[in-house]
Amino acid sequence: MSDEAFGKHEALNDFRAARQRAALEELLARVTGRSSALLSYDEVAQKLHLQARAERGIQSIPLDAIVGSVGRYTDFTRTFLPRNPNDQERWVNVKASLTDPANPGWPPIDVYKVGEVYFVLDGNHRVSIARQEGWKIIEAHVIEVQTSVPLTADMQPDDLIIQAEYADFLAETDLQELRPGLDLSVTAPGQYARLREHIQVHRYFMGLDFQRDVDFPEAVAHWYDSVYLTIVEPLREGGFLRWFPGRTVTDLYLWVSEHRAALEKELGWEIRPESAAATLSPEKAVDSAPGTWRQARLLDRYTDHLFEDILVPVSGGADGWQALDQALILARRESAKVHGLHVVDSAEKAAQPEALATQARFAQICQAAGVTGTLAIEVGDPARKIVERSLVVDLVALKVIYPPSGGMGGLASPMRAIISRVPRPILALPGASSEMQAALLAYDGSPKSKEALFIATYLAEQWHTRLTVFTASEAPGPLQDYVRNYLELHELQAEFVVGKSAERDLPPVAQERGCDLLLMGGYGGSAWKELVSESLVNVMLRQAALPLLICR
């Protein structure tokens, strides 16, 4: 057998093997739901309104970035495996030419470049064989076609629909000219129609506010600056996209906007975008690690109020209103809104005079205090509802009527369940409310006590609250040095007290120094550990007479 005949025989075997792999690739595509087809350049050009072209000369281009073809997109799979049995002769001849000593090498293929991807104008078989040979790059004569939307190598046919909608949206709104560099990418078809609706609604209300006709370009720019960015920027800063892998910030904008509107209608509360975002993935928010809340509020601690929204569960009983009294004291200092929550066990009770009277009384008390406040009536389990609604606020104020007991009974306490699950600081009232003018910080170096230090520093700096720091340790020096250095960074000082037992010493220290607020970390060990050694939180909930600010 001549060398030429042997080369063609080997190429024929390679073609048959490639055809088998193509069949397997198409089978896997049906199983996974991901397309194995090449993209049609003509379809892409039509959908994206591609027109302007520019010569880019001969370049080395990555084979993985070739995603389509001008005329042969049905003859190959997405990885350029041959699908058409009639291609055998052409494929074999091109493959055999690789080993032909008389062949000076392949000429460059011809491609269109659109965004980050390429479409083969001439040279489909060369691309197919090069990929089967394991090549990473290939020489190509490149003609770049201008596009206003991004195309990437992992694009699927559904992505093309999305990009076509994006191109139409940008052409209609002219946003790329109005706000250069923006990225409004989404991951599902139909989203740009919703964005158009948002703009039209915004344009309507602009006309009412300005008492004049508002042209479309003005409405588009104003919507982007005053609506879109005011929602998107807190979501970016809060890192919420990490909870929704594979999604874009514009996806999140649409979800949050509509979810936020539904929540506000349901509860009658005004809800911040980042708070609404937390409720989209409540399990991740509730299970967040200590320090998550502090990191999210770190910038606000220096530029704004730390507690803008306060949740107050109200039972309707006489003792239950004390938590509202305490919340109003804090709200006046923080210019905060107070959100009441009254939970009943049936829809019938929610409509009865007792529940409605509680709602009316809540509104009257808030109005008399000069604080914005609204109470929502909900049906369900009180502890679960408190945890659920805590996601949209910065602080939960609770009256402690039944503090957790020791032993097994304490593990089943609803109060313990709330404190351990709520991902926000909790202001618990075992006794009467206070003005919170002198704070006692119980610090043990744990992550949750560092959260308490963060809030204590804020109170001392912004409220001028007098601060005492208590540590109970055989070697208190390093703990106190850490706190002292932290406070010095904020140009603050505190009184330091060392005790032997926090459970025994905290109440008398608070009384001796005239403290009217105790800050501490929440439950630190496992539930079973509390059976052996009772939690300091439970002890303070039973013994302390002053409000406790318990930090997650």
PDB file of C-alpha atoms in Angstrom, residues 23-128:
ATOM      1  CA  ALA A  23     -23.735  10.720  17.303  1.00  0.00           C
ATOM      2  CA  LEU A  24     -22.754  10.394  20.966  1.00  0.00           C
ATOM      3  CA  GLU A  25     -22.452  14.181  21.324  1.00  0.00           C
ATOM      4  CA  GLU A  26     -25.967  14.650  19.925  1.00  0.00           C
ATOM      5  CA  LEU A  27     -27.331  11.975  22.276  1.00  0.00           C
ATOM      6  CA  LEU A  28     -25.754  13.676  25.292  1.00  0.00           C
ATOM      7  CA  ALA A  29     -27.155  17.000  24.102  1.00  0.00           C
ATOM      8  CA  ARG A  30     -30.678  15.571  24.176  1.00  0.00           C
ATOM      9  CA  VAL A  31     -30.089  14.233  27.680  1.00  0.00           C
ATOM     10  CA  THR A  32     -28.610  17.451  29.081  1.00  0.00           C
ATOM     11  CA  GLY A  33     -30.828  19.864  27.181  1.00  0.00           C
ATOM     12  CA  ARG A  34     -27.844  21.755  25.784  1.00  0.00           C
ATOM     13  CA  SER A  35     -27.678  22.170  22.019  1.00  0.00           C
ATOM     14  CA  SER A  36     -24.899  20.480  20.065  1.00  0.00           C
ATOM     15  CA  ALA A  37     -25.632  22.460  16.899  1.00  0.00           C
ATOM     16  CA  LEU A  38     -23.501  25.131  15.315  1.00  0.00           C
ATOM     17  CA  LEU A  39     -24.966  28.616  15.092  1.00  0.00           C
ATOM     18  CA  SER A  40     -26.038  29.979  11.724  1.00  0.00           C
ATOM     19  CA  TYR A  41     -24.241  33.203  10.864  1.00  0.00           C
ATOM     20  CA  ASP A  42     -27.132  34.435   8.721  1.00  0.00           C
ATOM     21  CA  GLU A  43     -29.561  33.925  11.588  1.00  0.00           C
ATOM     22  CA  VAL A  44     -27.252  35.711  14.015  1.00  0.00           C
ATOM     23  CA  ALA A  45     -26.721  38.570  11.562  1.00  0.00           C
ATOM     24  CA  GLN A  46     -30.452  38.964  11.055  1.00  0.00           C
ATOM     25  CA  LYS A  47     -31.341  38.837  14.751  1.00  0.00           C
ATOM     26  CA  LEU A  48     -28.556  41.159  15.855  1.00  0.00           C
ATOM     27  CA  HIS A  49     -28.825  43.509  12.868  1.00  0.00           C
ATOM     28  CA  LEU A  50     -25.165  43.021  11.943  1.00  0.00           C
ATOM     29  CA  GLN A  51     -23.940  45.305   9.182  1.00  0.00           C
ATOM     30  CA  ALA A  52     -20.634  47.143   9.567  1.00  0.00           C
ATOM     31  CA  ARG A  53     -17.549  45.056   8.741  1.00  0.00           C
ATOM     32  CA  ALA A  54     -13.818  45.659   9.007  1.00  0.00           C
ATOM     33  CA  GLU A  55     -10.829  43.706   7.661  1.00  0.00           C
ATOM     34  CA  ARG A  56      -8.533  42.441  10.440  1.00  0.00           C
ATOM     35  CA  GLY A  57      -6.042  40.491   8.308  1.00  0.00           C
ATOM     36  CA  ILE A  58      -4.468  37.125   9.106  1.00  0.00           C
ATOM     37  CA  GLN A  59      -4.630  36.149  12.770  1.00  0.00           C
ATOM     38  CA  SER A  60      -4.196  33.078  14.959  1.00  0.00           C
ATOM     39  CA  ILE A  61      -7.622  32.428  16.459  1.00  0.00           C
ATOM     40  CA  PRO A  62      -8.699  29.917  19.159  1.00  0.00           C
ATOM     41  CA  LEU A  63     -10.554  26.943  17.723  1.00  0.00           C
ATOM     42  CA  ASP A  64     -12.811  26.788  20.789  1.00  0.00           C
ATOM     43  CA  ALA A  65     -14.139  30.251  19.895  1.00  0.00           C
ATOM     44  CA  ILE A  66     -15.513  29.071  16.522  1.00  0.00           C
ATOM     45  CA  VAL A  67     -19.210  28.525  17.234  1.00  0.00           C
ATOM     46  CA  GLY A  68     -20.884  28.655  13.836  1.00  0.00           C
ATOM     47  CA  SER A  69     -20.712  28.617  10.093  1.00  0.00           C
ATOM     48  CA  VAL A  70     -21.988  30.727   7.223  1.00  0.00           C
ATOM     49  CA  GLY A  71     -23.315  27.892   5.063  1.00  0.00           C
ATOM     50  CA  ARG A  72     -22.388  24.526   6.634  1.00  0.00           C
ATOM     51  CA  TYR A  73     -23.852  24.878  10.145  1.00  0.00           C
ATOM     52  CA  THR A  74     -25.996  21.727   9.746  1.00  0.00           C
ATOM     53  CA  ASP A  75     -23.064  19.552   8.610  1.00  0.00           C
ATOM     54  CA  PHE A  76     -21.083  19.636  11.873  1.00  0.00           C
ATOM     55  CA  THR A  77     -21.722  19.497  15.611  1.00  0.00           C
ATOM     56  CA  ARG A  78     -20.815  22.321  17.973  1.00  0.00           C
ATOM     57  CA  THR A  79     -17.322  20.806  18.327  1.00  0.00           C
ATOM     58  CA  PHE A  80     -17.098  20.418  14.520  1.00  0.00           C
ATOM     59  CA  LEU A  81     -17.546  16.653  14.448  1.00  0.00           C
ATOM     60  CA  PRO A  82     -18.913  15.607  11.022  1.00  0.00           C
ATOM     61  CA  ARG A  83     -22.660  14.877  10.945  1.00  0.00           C
ATOM     62  CA  ASN A  84     -23.183  14.391   7.204  1.00  0.00           C
ATOM     63  CA  PRO A  85     -22.097  10.995   5.768  1.00  0.00           C
ATOM     64  CA  ASN A  86     -21.866  12.594   2.321  1.00  0.00           C
ATOM     65  CA  ASP A  87     -18.908  14.634   3.609  1.00  0.00           C
ATOM     66  CA  GLN A  88     -16.722  11.529   3.794  1.00  0.00           C
ATOM     67  CA  GLU A  89     -14.694  12.054   0.602  1.00  0.00           C
ATOM     68  CA  ARG A  90     -14.031  15.752   1.197  1.00  0.00           C
ATOM     69  CA  TRP A  91     -13.178  15.200   4.884  1.00  0.00           C
ATOM     70  CA  VAL A  92     -10.837  12.270   4.111  1.00  0.00           C
ATOM     71  CA  ASN A  93      -9.002  14.191   1.389  1.00  0.00           C
ATOM     72  CA  VAL A  94      -8.427  17.209   3.621  1.00  0.00           C
ATOM     73  CA  LYS A  95      -7.270  14.983   6.476  1.00  0.00           C
ATOM     74  CA  ALA A  96      -4.921  13.003   4.226  1.00  0.00           C
ATOM     75  CA  SER A  97      -3.366  16.229   2.961  1.00  0.00           C
ATOM     76  CA  LEU A  98      -1.954  16.803   6.445  1.00  0.00           C
ATOM     77  CA  THR A  99       0.485  13.910   6.006  1.00  0.00           C
ATOM     78  CA  ASP A 100       1.200  14.519   2.312  1.00  0.00           C
ATOM     79  CA  PRO A 101       4.861  15.595   1.952  1.00  0.00           C
ATOM     80  CA  ALA A 102       3.944  17.512  -1.190  1.00  0.00           C
ATOM     81  CA  ASN A 103       1.375  19.607   0.661  1.00  0.00           C
ATOM     82  CA  PRO A 104       2.908  22.953   1.732  1.00  0.00           C
ATOM     83  CA  GLY A 105       0.305  23.349   4.469  1.00  0.00           C
ATOM     84  CA  TRP A 106      -3.210  24.607   4.753  1.00  0.00           C
ATOM     85  CA  PRO A 107      -4.073  28.135   3.709  1.00  0.00           C
ATOM     86  CA  PRO A 108      -5.789  30.312   6.332  1.00  0.00           C
ATOM     87  CA  ILE A 109      -9.489  29.737   6.775  1.00  0.00           C
ATOM     88  CA  ASP A 110     -11.912  32.647   6.310  1.00  0.00           C
ATOM     89  CA  VAL A 111     -14.043  33.716   9.276  1.00  0.00           C
ATOM     90  CA  TYR A 112     -16.361  36.428  10.496  1.00  0.00           C
ATOM     91  CA  LYS A 113     -15.636  37.637  14.013  1.00  0.00           C
ATOM     92  CA  VAL A 114     -18.675  38.757  16.036  1.00  0.00           C
ATOM     93  CA  GLY A 115     -17.926  39.789  19.600  1.00  0.00           C
ATOM     94  CA  GLU A 116     -15.672  37.080  21.053  1.00  0.00           C
ATOM     95  CA  VAL A 117     -16.715  34.311  18.620  1.00  0.00           C
ATOM     96  CA  TYR A 118     -16.089  33.295  15.012  1.00  0.00           C
ATOM     97  CA  PHE A 119     -18.180  31.922  12.139  1.00  0.00           C
ATOM     98  CA  VAL A 120     -16.514  29.953   9.327  1.00  0.00           C
ATOM     99  CA  LEU A 121     -16.963  31.415   5.864  1.00  0.00           C
ATOM    100  CA  ASP A 122     -14.556  28.978   4.209  1.00  0.00           C
ATOM    101  CA  GLY A 123     -12.598  26.119   5.790  1.00  0.00           C
ATOM    102  CA  ASN A 124     -15.170  24.114   7.769  1.00  0.00           C
ATOM    103  CA  HIS A 125     -13.438  20.774   7.097  1.00  0.00           C
ATOM    104  CA  ARG A 126     -10.064  22.184   8.114  1.00  0.00           C
ATOM    105  CA  VAL A 127     -11.605  23.367  11.398  1.00  0.00           C
ATOM    106  CA  SER A 128     -13.188  19.942  11.941  1.00  0.00           C
TER     107      SER A 128
END
